[in-house]
Amino acid sequence: MAGDFGCYNLADLRERARRRLPHGIWEYLERGVEDERGMAANRAAFDHIRFRPRVLRGVQSIDPGTSLFGRQTPLPLAIAPTGAAGLLWYQGDLALARAAAKADVPFTISSASTMDLEEIATSGARLWFQLYFWENRALSMTVVERAWQLGCEALLVTLDLPVPPNREYIQRNGFGTPFKLNRRNTAAVLRRPRWLAGVMGRYALTGGIPSQANLPRHLRTKVTKGAPPGALFKQDDLDWDGVAQLRDSWPGMLVLKGILRADDAERALALGIDGVVVSNHGGRALDGSIASIEALPAISSAVGDRMTVLLDSGIRRGSDIIKAVALGADAVLVGRAPLYGLAGGGEAGVSRAIDILRTETVRTMAMLGARNIGEVSPEILG
Ligand SMILES: Cc1cc2nc3c(=O)[nH]c(=O)nc-3n(C[C@H](O)[C@H](O)[C@H](O)COP(=O)(O)O)c2cc1C
């Protein structure tokens, strides 16, 4: 079939991405932290969950649609915030957002995106905005204000990186920031001429190397330069009072991302927070964290009927989406899955990734005898 890239599951798209990206950029996309136990735990936990299908349920019509923050969506899925997507594909953030718009699923703009919020908004996607606080808090609030003006319906504050994560591989592969050419990374880039021409070459022709685009113009620096004072992410001083202040100033949906404990979710609820993302950041924050799918049941039974519960970390199949919904998630976020598509085929590749997940979700529901999302309940699990 045209447009399928010869990729029939996310593992195929992942392999295509790996072959097309320079080694250090591939590692940025794919890897976790330290010994990558968190990543392994995410997958092991999903694989451990078994289904107990119902038969003879007349499954010729399956509807995986659901409601998120009071709005209908055709699939219990949104695109997670992922920084620096512009290094995987020319104007990668826009390609992701356009594919999300076509699929009618929400797209989360990352604080670390390399395109202006305004440009991303031209996609017409249903938008959420993810916040990492910059050292200069006032700066963060101006970006948040812009996100609101652009119609971002939800603000997701990421809490699982109070300090920078330990990514030892960056020191080996030479692809850190500020990015400086050295023997290792030059060789890696030269081995991927298609990426060099199609991504970096196009930036060179159209105005240069990507930068932290959400900052005011005078604070933006290329990925080849260090951040100016105040423009580094810093949230080691963030606490519940900080979240309460944000609640007072953000009129839209406020969601805490990186929650793994029911007591934290309850505290968020008490502050008037609208949702949580049960997440270990795809194994990219604290190695050895509990898998998010393991943390989900306790959180969902504590707050699930009173706030929106999203889950991410390790979703690679439609059946994973159904497992998460059965355990109490309203929807999942996907991080690497659309990025595999992006790196391998731009917007069409992202659409392919979403299509694969949609088809697998519908098939899994039919196999389980679940005709709509309301019928995806704990009883379908083994
Ligand atoms: C390349 C990459 C960049 C990411 N950048 C961000 C980010 O800027 N902000 C954020 O909150 N999470 C970020 N994440 C984490 C994702 O939002 C999400 O929590 C995670 O990818 C989910 O796990 P999965 O990749 O297994 O789907 C990033 C993840 C990846 C893979």
Coordinates of C-alpha atoms and ligand atoms in Angstrom, one line a residue:
M1 CA 0.0 0.0 0.0
A2 CA 1.3 3.5 -0.9
G3 CA 2.4 5.5 2.2
D4 CA 3.0 2.5 4.4
F5 CA 6.8 2.8 4.0
G6 CA 7.0 -1.0 4.1
C7 CA 6.5 -0.6 7.9
Y8 CA 3.8 -2.8 9.5
N9 CA 4.3 -2.1 13.1
L10 CA 6.2 0.4 15.3
A11 CA 9.2 -1.8 15.4
D12 CA 9.5 -1.5 11.6
L13 CA 9.2 2.3 11.9
R14 CA 11.8 2.3 14.7
E15 CA 14.3 0.4 12.5
R16 CA 13.7 2.8 9.6
A17 CA 14.4 5.7 12.0
R18 CA 17.5 4.1 13.3
R19 CA 18.9 3.7 9.8
R20 CA 18.2 7.3 8.8
L21 CA 19.5 9.2 11.8
P22 CA 23.1 10.0 12.8
H23 CA 24.1 7.8 15.8
G24 CA 23.9 10.6 18.4
I25 CA 20.5 11.8 17.3
W26 CA 19.2 8.3 17.2
E27 CA 20.4 7.9 20.8
Y28 CA 18.7 11.1 21.8
L29 CA 15.4 9.8 20.4
E30 CA 15.7 6.2 21.7
R31 CA 17.7 6.0 24.9
G32 CA 16.8 6.2 28.5
V33 CA 19.1 7.0 31.4
E34 CA 21.9 5.1 33.3
D35 CA 21.3 1.4 33.0
E36 CA 17.9 1.8 31.2
R37 CA 16.1 -0.3 33.8
G38 CA 13.1 2.1 33.6
M39 CA 12.7 1.6 29.9
A40 CA 12.9 -2.2 30.3
A41 CA 10.5 -2.1 33.2
N42 CA 7.9 -0.2 31.1
R43 CA 8.0 -2.9 28.4
A44 CA 8.1 -5.8 30.9
A45 CA 5.1 -4.5 32.8
F46 CA 3.0 -4.2 29.6
D47 CA 4.1 -7.6 28.4
H48 CA 3.1 -9.1 31.8
I49 CA -0.5 -8.0 31.5
R50 CA -2.8 -10.6 29.9
F51 CA -6.2 -10.4 28.3
R52 CA -9.3 -12.5 29.1
P53 CA -11.4 -12.0 25.9
R54 CA -15.2 -12.2 25.7
V55 CA -16.6 -14.0 22.7
L56 CA -19.9 -13.8 20.6
R57 CA -20.4 -10.1 21.1
G58 CA -21.1 -8.9 17.5
V59 CA -18.0 -6.8 16.9
Q60 CA -18.6 -5.6 13.3
S61 CA -18.6 -2.0 14.5
I62 CA -15.9 -0.9 16.9
D63 CA -15.7 2.7 18.2
P64 CA -12.4 3.6 20.0
G65 CA -13.5 7.2 20.5
T66 CA -13.7 8.8 23.9
S67 CA -14.0 12.2 25.5
L68 CA -11.0 14.1 26.9
F69 CA -11.5 17.4 28.8
G70 CA -15.1 17.5 27.6
R71 CA -14.2 17.1 23.9
Q72 CA -14.7 14.1 21.7
T73 CA -11.6 12.4 20.3
P74 CA -11.6 9.5 17.9
L75 CA -8.9 7.5 19.8
P76 CA -7.8 7.5 23.4
L77 CA -4.4 9.0 22.4
A78 CA -2.5 12.2 22.3
I79 CA 1.0 13.1 21.1
A80 CA 3.4 13.6 24.0
P81 CA 5.6 16.6 24.2
T82 CA 9.0 15.8 22.7
G83 CA 11.8 18.4 22.5
A84 CA 14.1 18.9 19.6
A85 CA 11.9 17.1 17.1
G86 CA 13.3 19.5 14.6
L87 CA 16.6 17.5 14.7
L88 CA 14.8 14.4 13.4
W89 CA 13.1 16.0 10.5
Y90 CA 13.0 19.4 8.9
Q91 CA 10.4 21.4 10.9
G92 CA 9.6 18.2 12.8
D93 CA 7.3 19.9 15.3
L94 CA 5.0 21.1 12.5
A95 CA 5.1 17.7 10.8
L96 CA 4.0 16.0 14.1
A97 CA 1.3 18.6 14.7
R98 CA -0.1 18.3 11.1
A99 CA -0.3 14.5 11.4
A100 CA -2.1 15.0 14.8
A101 CA -4.5 17.4 13.1
K102 CA -5.3 14.9 10.4
A103 CA -5.9 12.2 12.9
D104 CA -7.9 14.6 15.1
V105 CA -5.8 13.8 18.2
P106 CA -4.3 16.4 20.6
F107 CA -0.7 17.5 20.0
T108 CA 1.4 18.6 22.9
I109 CA 3.9 21.4 22.1
S110 CA 7.1 20.9 24.1
S111 CA 8.8 23.8 26.0
A112 CA 11.9 22.5 24.2
S113 CA 10.5 22.7 20.7
T114 CA 12.6 24.2 18.0
M115 CA 9.7 26.0 16.2
D116 CA 7.6 29.0 17.3
L117 CA 4.4 28.2 19.0
E118 CA 2.7 30.4 16.4
E119 CA 4.1 28.3 13.5
I120 CA 3.0 25.0 15.1
A121 CA -0.4 26.4 15.6
T122 CA -0.8 26.8 11.9
S123 CA -1.2 23.0 11.8
G124 CA -4.8 23.4 13.0
A125 CA -4.2 20.7 15.6
R126 CA -6.0 20.5 18.9
L127 CA -3.1 21.9 21.1
W128 CA -1.7 21.3 24.5
F129 CA 1.4 23.0 25.9
Q130 CA 4.1 21.4 28.0
L131 CA 5.9 23.5 30.5
Y132 CA 9.4 23.2 31.9
F133 CA 10.2 26.2 34.0
W134 CA 13.0 28.3 32.7
E135 CA 15.4 29.7 35.4
N136 CA 13.7 33.0 34.9
R137 CA 10.1 32.2 36.0
A138 CA 8.7 35.4 34.6
L139 CA 10.0 34.3 31.2
S140 CA 8.1 31.0 31.6
M141 CA 4.9 32.8 32.4
T142 CA 5.2 34.9 29.2
V143 CA 5.5 31.7 27.2
V144 CA 2.6 30.2 29.0
E145 CA 0.5 33.4 28.2
R146 CA 1.4 33.0 24.5
A147 CA 0.3 29.4 24.6
W148 CA -3.1 30.5 26.1
Q149 CA -3.5 33.2 23.5
L150 CA -2.9 30.6 20.8
G151 CA -5.7 28.4 22.1
C152 CA -3.7 25.7 23.9
E153 CA -6.5 24.0 25.9
A154 CA -4.3 22.3 28.5
L155 CA -1.0 23.1 30.2
L156 CA 1.1 20.0 31.1
V157 CA 3.7 20.8 33.7
T158 CA 6.5 18.2 33.7
L159 CA 7.6 17.4 37.2
D160 CA 9.8 14.3 36.9
L161 CA 12.9 16.2 36.0
P162 CA 13.7 18.4 39.1
V163 CA 17.3 18.1 38.0
P164 CA 18.8 17.2 34.6
P165 CA 18.8 13.4 33.9
N166 CA 21.9 11.3 33.8
R167 CA 22.5 10.6 30.0
E168 CA 26.0 9.2 30.0
Y169 CA 25.8 8.3 26.3
I170 CA 25.8 12.0 25.4
Q171 CA 29.3 12.3 26.7
R172 CA 30.4 9.4 24.6
N173 CA 28.6 10.3 21.3
G174 CA 29.6 13.9 21.3
F175 CA 26.0 15.2 20.5
G176 CA 25.5 17.3 23.7
T177 CA 24.4 21.0 23.8
P178 CA 25.9 23.3 23.0
F179 CA 26.6 21.3 19.9
K180 CA 30.2 21.4 18.8
L181 CA 31.7 19.5 15.9
N182 CA 34.2 16.9 16.9
R183 CA 35.7 13.8 15.3
R184 CA 33.0 11.4 16.6
N185 CA 29.9 13.4 15.7
T186 CA 31.3 14.6 12.4
A187 CA 31.9 11.0 11.3
A188 CA 28.4 10.0 12.5
V189 CA 26.8 12.8 10.6
L190 CA 28.8 12.1 7.4
R191 CA 27.5 8.5 7.5
R192 CA 23.9 9.8 7.1
P193 CA 24.1 12.1 4.0
R194 CA 20.3 11.9 3.4
W195 CA 19.7 13.4 6.9
L196 CA 22.5 15.9 6.4
A197 CA 20.9 17.2 3.2
G198 CA 17.3 16.7 4.0
V199 CA 17.3 18.1 7.6
M200 CA 20.4 20.2 8.2
G201 CA 20.8 21.2 4.5
R202 CA 17.2 22.6 4.4
Y203 CA 17.7 24.6 7.6
A204 CA 20.9 26.0 6.2
L205 CA 19.0 27.1 3.1
T206 CA 16.0 28.5 5.0
G207 CA 17.6 30.5 7.8
G208 CA 19.8 28.3 9.9
I209 CA 20.2 25.9 12.7
P210 CA 17.3 25.2 15.1
S211 CA 17.1 27.1 18.4
Q212 CA 15.0 27.1 21.5
A213 CA 12.2 28.7 19.6
N214 CA 9.8 29.4 22.5
L215 CA 12.1 32.0 24.1
P216 CA 11.8 35.7 23.2
R217 CA 14.0 36.4 20.2
H218 CA 16.8 38.1 22.1
L219 CA 17.3 35.0 24.3
R220 CA 17.3 32.4 21.5
T221 CA 20.5 30.7 20.8
K222 CA 21.4 28.1 18.2
V223 CA 21.9 24.5 19.4
T224 CA 25.6 25.3 18.7
K225 CA 25.7 27.9 21.5
G226 CA 25.0 27.7 25.3
A227 CA 21.9 29.3 26.7
P228 CA 22.1 32.9 27.9
P229 CA 21.5 33.7 31.6
G230 CA 17.9 32.9 32.8
A231 CA 17.1 30.8 29.7
L232 CA 18.1 27.4 31.0
F233 CA 15.5 25.0 32.3
K234 CA 15.6 24.9 36.0
Q235 CA 13.0 23.6 38.4
D236 CA 14.8 22.2 41.4
D237 CA 13.1 25.0 43.4
L238 CA 9.6 24.1 42.2
D239 CA 7.2 22.9 44.9
W240 CA 3.4 22.6 45.5
D241 CA 3.1 26.3 46.2
G242 CA 4.6 26.9 42.7
V243 CA 1.9 24.6 41.2
A244 CA -0.8 26.4 43.2
Q245 CA 0.4 29.7 41.8
L246 CA 0.2 28.3 38.3
R247 CA -3.3 27.1 39.0
D248 CA -4.3 30.6 39.9
S249 CA -2.9 32.1 36.7
W250 CA -3.7 29.4 34.1
P251 CA -7.4 29.5 33.1
G252 CA -7.4 26.3 31.0
M253 CA -6.9 22.6 31.9
L254 CA -3.9 22.1 34.2
V255 CA -2.2 18.7 34.1
L256 CA 0.7 17.4 36.1
K257 CA 3.0 15.2 34.1
G258 CA 5.3 12.6 35.8
I259 CA 3.0 11.4 38.6
L260 CA 3.7 7.9 39.9
R261 CA 2.1 8.0 43.4
A262 CA -1.6 8.1 44.4
D263 CA -0.8 10.6 47.3
D264 CA 0.7 13.1 44.8
A265 CA -2.3 12.7 42.6
E266 CA -4.7 13.3 45.5
R267 CA -2.7 16.4 46.5
A268 CA -3.0 17.6 42.9
L269 CA -6.7 17.1 43.0
A270 CA -7.0 19.1 46.2
L271 CA -5.3 22.0 44.5
G272 CA -7.8 22.0 41.7
I273 CA -5.6 20.3 39.1
D274 CA -7.6 18.8 36.2
G275 CA -5.5 15.8 35.3
V276 CA -2.3 13.9 35.7
V277 CA 0.0 12.0 33.3
V278 CA 1.1 8.8 35.0
S279 CA 4.6 8.7 33.5
N280 CA 8.2 7.8 34.2
H281 CA 9.2 10.0 31.2
G282 CA 9.6 6.9 29.0
G283 CA 12.5 5.8 31.3
R284 CA 14.4 9.0 30.6
A285 CA 14.3 10.6 34.1
L286 CA 14.9 8.4 37.2
D287 CA 16.2 5.0 36.2
G288 CA 14.6 2.4 38.4
S289 CA 11.3 4.2 38.6
I290 CA 8.2 2.0 38.8
A291 CA 6.7 1.4 35.4
S292 CA 3.9 3.9 34.8
I293 CA 1.4 1.1 33.9
E294 CA 2.2 -0.5 37.4
A295 CA 1.6 2.8 39.1
L296 CA -1.7 3.4 37.2
P297 CA -4.2 1.2 39.2
A298 CA -3.6 2.9 42.6
I299 CA -3.7 6.4 41.0
S300 CA -6.8 5.6 39.0
S301 CA -8.7 4.2 42.0
A302 CA -7.7 7.2 44.1
V303 CA -8.6 10.0 41.7
G304 CA -9.8 8.5 38.4
D305 CA -13.5 9.4 38.8
R306 CA -12.6 13.0 39.7
M307 CA -9.8 14.0 37.3
T308 CA -8.5 13.0 33.9
V309 CA -5.9 10.3 34.1
L310 CA -3.5 10.0 31.2
L311 CA -0.6 7.5 31.0
D312 CA 2.6 7.3 29.0
S313 CA 5.9 5.4 28.9
G314 CA 6.3 2.3 26.8
I315 CA 3.3 2.3 24.4
R316 CA 4.3 0.4 21.3
R317 CA 1.1 -1.4 20.3
G318 CA -2.6 -0.7 20.2
S319 CA -3.0 -3.5 22.8
D320 CA -0.9 -1.4 25.2
I321 CA -3.4 1.4 24.8
I322 CA -6.2 -1.0 25.7
K323 CA -4.3 -2.3 28.7
A324 CA -3.9 1.2 29.9
V325 CA -7.5 2.1 29.4
A326 CA -8.6 -1.2 31.1
L327 CA -6.5 -0.2 34.1
G328 CA -8.1 3.2 34.4
A329 CA -6.4 5.6 32.0
D330 CA -8.7 8.0 30.0
A331 CA -6.1 8.1 27.3
V332 CA -2.4 7.5 26.6
L333 CA 0.3 9.8 25.4
V334 CA 2.9 8.5 22.9
G335 CA 6.4 9.9 22.7
R336 CA 8.8 7.7 20.8
A337 CA 6.1 6.0 18.6
P338 CA 5.3 9.1 16.5
L339 CA 9.0 10.1 16.5
Y340 CA 9.9 6.8 14.9
G341 CA 7.5 7.8 12.1
L342 CA 8.8 11.3 12.0
A343 CA 12.4 10.4 11.6
G344 CA 11.6 7.8 9.0
G345 CA 9.1 9.7 6.9
G346 CA 8.1 13.2 8.2
E347 CA 4.4 14.0 8.5
A348 CA 3.5 10.9 6.5
G349 CA 5.6 8.7 8.8
V350 CA 3.8 10.2 11.8
S351 CA 0.5 9.5 10.2
R352 CA 1.6 5.9 9.5
A353 CA 2.6 5.5 13.2
I354 CA -0.9 6.8 14.4
D355 CA -2.6 4.6 11.8
I356 CA -0.8 1.5 13.0
L357 CA -1.8 2.2 16.6
R358 CA -5.4 2.9 15.6
T359 CA -5.7 -0.3 13.6
E360 CA -4.2 -2.3 16.3
T361 CA -6.4 -0.7 18.9
V362 CA -9.6 -1.5 17.0
R363 CA -8.5 -5.1 16.3
T364 CA -7.7 -5.6 20.0
M365 CA -11.1 -4.3 21.0
A366 CA -12.8 -6.6 18.5
M367 CA -10.8 -9.6 19.8
L368 CA -11.8 -8.7 23.3
G369 CA -15.5 -8.2 22.5
A370 CA -15.3 -4.6 23.6
R371 CA -17.3 -2.5 21.1
N372 CA -16.6 0.9 22.7
I373 CA -14.2 2.4 25.2
G374 CA -16.8 2.0 27.9
E375 CA -16.5 -1.7 27.5
V376 CA -12.8 -1.7 28.1
S377 CA -12.8 -2.4 31.8
P378 CA -10.6 -4.5 34.2
E379 CA -12.8 -7.6 33.5
I380 CA -11.1 -8.0 30.1
L381 CA -7.8 -8.5 31.8
G382 CA -6.5 -11.9 32.9
Ligands
LIG1 C1 13.1 12.5 22.2 C2 12.2 12.7 23.3 C3 12.1 14.1 23.8 C4 11.3 14.3 24.9 N1 11.1 15.6 25.3 C5 10.2 15.9 26.3 C6 9.9 17.3 26.6 O1 10.4 18.2 26.0 N2 9.0 17.5 27.6 C7 8.4 16.4 28.3 O2 7.6 16.7 29.2 N3 8.7 15.2 28.0 C8 9.5 14.9 27.0 N4 9.7 13.6 26.6 C9 9.0 12.5 27.3 C10 7.7 12.2 26.6 O3 6.8 13.3 26.7 C11 7.0 11.0 27.2 O4 6.8 11.1 28.5 C12 7.7 9.7 26.9 O5 8.3 9.7 25.6 C13 6.7 8.5 26.9 O6 7.4 7.3 26.7 P1 7.4 6.6 25.2 O7 8.5 7.3 24.5 O8 7.8 5.2 25.6 O9 6.1 6.8 24.6 C14 10.6 13.3 25.5 C15 10.7 12.0 25.1 C16 11.5 11.7 24.0 C17 11.6 10.3 23.5

